[in-house]
Amino acid sequence: MGTAKQSQNRKKFTREYKVKEIQRSITKKTRLRKEYLKALKDEGYTVPEKEPRTGVKDSVRKIKEARATEGKKKLDEKKEIKRQRKKLQRDELNERRNDELERIRVSKEKFQMREDRKKRMTQRTRSGQPLMGPKIEDLLDKIKTDDTYTS
């Protein structure tokens, strides 16, 4: 555990202790000020009045207001930037989604074309012989689309 002095020393570092110390110092300062003003009055001196420091307070107030308006402007700018960033992200997401859908559609079309071509190429007669018409048409289509045969 420790000695009484050590436990009291530990208490000095707590929040409650610091709050009490601050309150004690404030009350002490106000008490001393009151006693000083009372002594001045008893001795016949004039008690100094509180001078309104409007110039300093006004300038401080103006500075605070200016900072507040700047802060609001900065906040508005930040909000606008966030809004734009969100819009860009949304647009990019939609664009990626559309690209993906387009890619899927194209792949389905190609697959369907291959299936149709396969069906045409594997057609047979009643006796089981392969039909030559679709095969010849396929070869002609290949020749028409190939760049080496067209000039």
XYZ file of C-alpha atoms in Angstrom, residues 7-141:
135
model
C -1.366 8.152 -0.819
C -1.861 11.894 -0.439
C 0.736 12.491 -3.144
C -1.189 10.166 -5.483
C -4.360 12.178 -4.895
C -2.675 15.273 -6.318
C -2.791 13.786 -9.796
C -6.514 13.103 -9.903
C -9.015 15.249 -11.778
C -11.075 15.980 -8.656
C -8.023 17.279 -6.815
C -7.148 19.626 -9.672
C -10.725 20.938 -9.856
C -10.696 21.640 -6.115
C -7.323 23.408 -6.375
C -8.571 25.647 -9.188
C -11.733 26.515 -7.243
C -9.650 27.282 -4.141
C -7.343 29.596 -6.080
C -10.285 31.406 -7.691
C -12.029 31.973 -4.354
C -8.736 33.111 -2.795
C -8.155 35.652 -5.589
C -11.689 37.044 -5.334
C -11.428 37.282 -1.524
C -8.075 39.129 -1.772
C -9.495 41.491 -4.397
C -12.515 42.287 -2.212
C -10.266 42.923 0.791
C -8.016 45.196 -1.303
C -10.941 47.219 -2.616
C -12.366 47.486 0.929
C -9.000 48.722 2.259
C -8.810 51.333 -0.519
C -12.292 52.538 0.358
C -11.473 52.730 4.098
C -8.333 54.794 3.416
C -10.299 57.253 1.298
C -9.018 56.328 -2.129
C -11.389 56.015 -5.026
C -12.198 52.487 -5.983
C -11.197 51.857 -9.584
C -14.209 51.182 -11.733
C -14.247 48.415 -14.231
C -13.348 50.009 -17.502
C -15.287 48.701 -20.401
C -12.744 47.419 -22.866
C -15.053 47.711 -25.815
C -12.270 48.233 -28.324
C -10.509 45.026 -27.440
C -13.708 43.058 -26.969
C -15.176 44.357 -30.212
C -12.064 43.516 -32.158
C -11.935 40.076 -30.569
C -15.631 39.611 -31.299
C -15.125 40.702 -34.917
C -12.211 38.315 -35.293
C -14.284 35.477 -33.830
C -17.187 36.293 -36.150
C -14.839 36.423 -39.129
C -13.377 33.060 -38.167
C -16.878 31.659 -37.711
C -17.936 32.840 -41.174
C -14.685 31.479 -42.619
C -15.363 28.229 -40.820
C -18.879 28.126 -42.266
C -17.501 28.821 -45.728
C -14.919 26.096 -45.283
C -17.621 23.722 -44.044
C -19.793 24.595 -47.031
C -16.830 24.001 -49.339
C -16.098 20.691 -47.618
C -19.744 19.660 -47.925
C -19.721 20.604 -51.606
C -16.521 18.621 -52.151
C -18.055 15.624 -50.366
C -21.197 15.945 -52.475
C -19.160 16.092 -55.678
C -17.031 13.141 -54.587
C -20.154 11.087 -53.816
C -21.633 12.014 -57.186
C -18.413 10.980 -58.934
C -18.367 7.683 -57.066
C -22.017 7.080 -57.956
C -21.344 7.894 -61.620
C -18.297 5.621 -61.699
C -20.284 2.826 -60.073
C -23.108 3.225 -62.603
C -20.608 3.307 -65.453
C -18.883 0.148 -64.216
C -22.252 -1.555 -63.768
C -23.324 -0.567 -67.289
C -20.003 -1.780 -68.727
C -20.411 -5.084 -66.916
C -23.998 -5.469 -68.163
C -22.878 -4.651 -71.720
C -20.058 -7.187 -71.499
C -22.466 -9.852 -70.240
C -24.953 -9.036 -73.018
C -22.243 -9.278 -75.690
C -20.978 -12.586 -74.313
C -24.539 -13.985 -74.303
C -25.025 -12.862 -77.912
C -21.762 -14.511 -78.970
C -22.696 -17.693 -77.129
C -26.128 -17.717 -78.806
C -24.519 -17.177 -82.234
C -22.138 -20.097 -81.607
C -25.026 -22.320 -80.543
C -27.032 -21.404 -83.668
C -23.995 -22.028 -85.893
C -23.368 -25.368 -84.189
C -27.001 -26.409 -84.791
C -26.784 -25.454 -88.461
C -23.483 -27.265 -88.937
C -24.684 -30.488 -87.319
C -27.938 -30.812 -89.294
C -28.404 -34.156 -90.967
C -30.681 -35.716 -93.559
C -33.183 -38.490 -92.773
C -30.648 -41.082 -93.738
C -28.058 -39.540 -91.398
C -25.896 -37.738 -93.958
C -24.633 -34.202 -93.050
C -26.288 -31.282 -94.879
C -23.765 -29.428 -97.037
C -25.837 -26.250 -97.608
C -25.262 -24.673 -94.163
C -21.560 -25.593 -94.272
C -21.096 -23.942 -97.680
C -23.021 -20.825 -96.520
C -20.781 -20.625 -93.438
C -17.664 -20.787 -95.623
C -19.070 -18.044 -97.897
C -19.814 -15.840 -94.860
